Short mmCIF file of C-alpha atoms in Angstrom, two decimals:
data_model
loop_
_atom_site.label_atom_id
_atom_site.label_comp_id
_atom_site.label_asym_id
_atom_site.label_seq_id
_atom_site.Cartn_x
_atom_site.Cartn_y
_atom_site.Cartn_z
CA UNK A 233 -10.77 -7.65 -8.80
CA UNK A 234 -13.30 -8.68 -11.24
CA UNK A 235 -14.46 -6.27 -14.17
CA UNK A 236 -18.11 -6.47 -12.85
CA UNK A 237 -16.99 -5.27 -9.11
CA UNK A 238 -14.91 -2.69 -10.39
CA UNK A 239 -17.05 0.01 -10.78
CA UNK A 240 -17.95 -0.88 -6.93
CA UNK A 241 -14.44 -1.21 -5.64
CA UNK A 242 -13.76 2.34 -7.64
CA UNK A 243 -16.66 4.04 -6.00
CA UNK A 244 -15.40 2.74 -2.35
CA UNK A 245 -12.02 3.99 -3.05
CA UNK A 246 -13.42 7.34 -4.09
CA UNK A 247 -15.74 7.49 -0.62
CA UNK A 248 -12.35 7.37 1.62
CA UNK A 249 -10.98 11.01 1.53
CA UNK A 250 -7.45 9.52 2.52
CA UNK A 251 -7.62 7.94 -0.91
CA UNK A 252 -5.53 10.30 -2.92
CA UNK A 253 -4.66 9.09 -6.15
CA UNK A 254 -5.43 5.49 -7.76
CA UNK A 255 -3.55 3.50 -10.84
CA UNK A 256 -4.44 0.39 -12.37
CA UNK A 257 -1.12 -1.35 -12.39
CA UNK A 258 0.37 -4.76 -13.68
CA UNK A 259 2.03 -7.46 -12.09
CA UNK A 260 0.32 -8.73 -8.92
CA UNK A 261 -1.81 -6.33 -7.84
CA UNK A 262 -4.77 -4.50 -9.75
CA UNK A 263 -4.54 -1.27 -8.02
CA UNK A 264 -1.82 1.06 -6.47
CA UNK A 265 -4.32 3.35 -3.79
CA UNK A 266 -1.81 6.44 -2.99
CA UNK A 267 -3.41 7.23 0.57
CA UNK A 268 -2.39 9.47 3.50
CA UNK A 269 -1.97 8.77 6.93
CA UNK A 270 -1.29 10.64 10.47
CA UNK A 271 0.63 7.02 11.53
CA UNK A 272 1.03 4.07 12.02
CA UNK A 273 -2.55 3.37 13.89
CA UNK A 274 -4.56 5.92 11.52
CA UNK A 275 -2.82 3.77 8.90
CA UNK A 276 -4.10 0.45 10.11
CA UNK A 277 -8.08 1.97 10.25
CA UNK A 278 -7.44 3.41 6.66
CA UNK A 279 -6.84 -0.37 5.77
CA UNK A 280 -9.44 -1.88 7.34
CA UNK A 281 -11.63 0.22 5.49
CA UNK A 282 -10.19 -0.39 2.67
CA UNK A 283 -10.40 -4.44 3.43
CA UNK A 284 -14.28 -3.56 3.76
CA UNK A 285 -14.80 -2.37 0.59
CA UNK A 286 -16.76 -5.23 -1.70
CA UNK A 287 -14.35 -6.84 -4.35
CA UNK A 288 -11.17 -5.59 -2.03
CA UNK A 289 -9.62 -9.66 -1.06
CA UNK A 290 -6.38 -8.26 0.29
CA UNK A 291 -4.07 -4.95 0.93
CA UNK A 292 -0.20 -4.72 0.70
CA UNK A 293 1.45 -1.83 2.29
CA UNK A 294 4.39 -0.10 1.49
CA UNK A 295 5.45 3.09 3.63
CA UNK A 296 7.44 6.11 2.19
CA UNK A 297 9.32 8.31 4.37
CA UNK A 298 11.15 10.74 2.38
CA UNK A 299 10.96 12.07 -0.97
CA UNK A 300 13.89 11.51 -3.32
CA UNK A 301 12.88 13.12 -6.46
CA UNK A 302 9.84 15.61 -6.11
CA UNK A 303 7.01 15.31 -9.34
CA UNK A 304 8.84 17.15 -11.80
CA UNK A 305 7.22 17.55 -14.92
CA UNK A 306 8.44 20.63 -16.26
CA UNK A 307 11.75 19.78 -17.88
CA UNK A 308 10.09 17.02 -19.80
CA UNK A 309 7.22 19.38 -20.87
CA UNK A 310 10.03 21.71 -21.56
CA UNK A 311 11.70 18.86 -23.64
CA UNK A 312 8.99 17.53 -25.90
CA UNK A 313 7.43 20.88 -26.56
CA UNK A 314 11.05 22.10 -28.40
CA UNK A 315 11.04 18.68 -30.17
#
């Protein structure tokens, strides 16, 4: 993704309500797009539209089905505000 279609590719990421959560990452890909899905075929249209969005070349997926460790914040909030 180039810096000058960024601001497009962000605003085409934003438009898809399945589009949960977004990260710039390193490595090989430029963006980590947390979306949701009812299955597999809901899946599949959720990345085609995602392919259609200008300055998107390519998607790689990578299914989750089960939670090992909920978002737990609290016990390092906890942590760093008693030093």
């Amino acid at each position: 993704m180039s810096p000058i279609g960024a601001e497009g590719v962000h605003a085409g990421l934003l438009a898809l309500p399945e589009v949960i959560e977004v990260h710039y990452t390193t490595g090989d890909a430029d963006l980590l797009a947390h979306v949701v899905a009812k299955g597999t075929t809901d899946l599949h249209r959720i990345t085609k539209a995602l392919l259609a969005i200008d300055g998107v070349d390519r998607t790689s997926t990578a299914i989750s089905p089960a939670e090992v460790i909920p978002y737990r914040p609290r016990s390092l909030l906890r942590r760093l505000a008693n030093g």
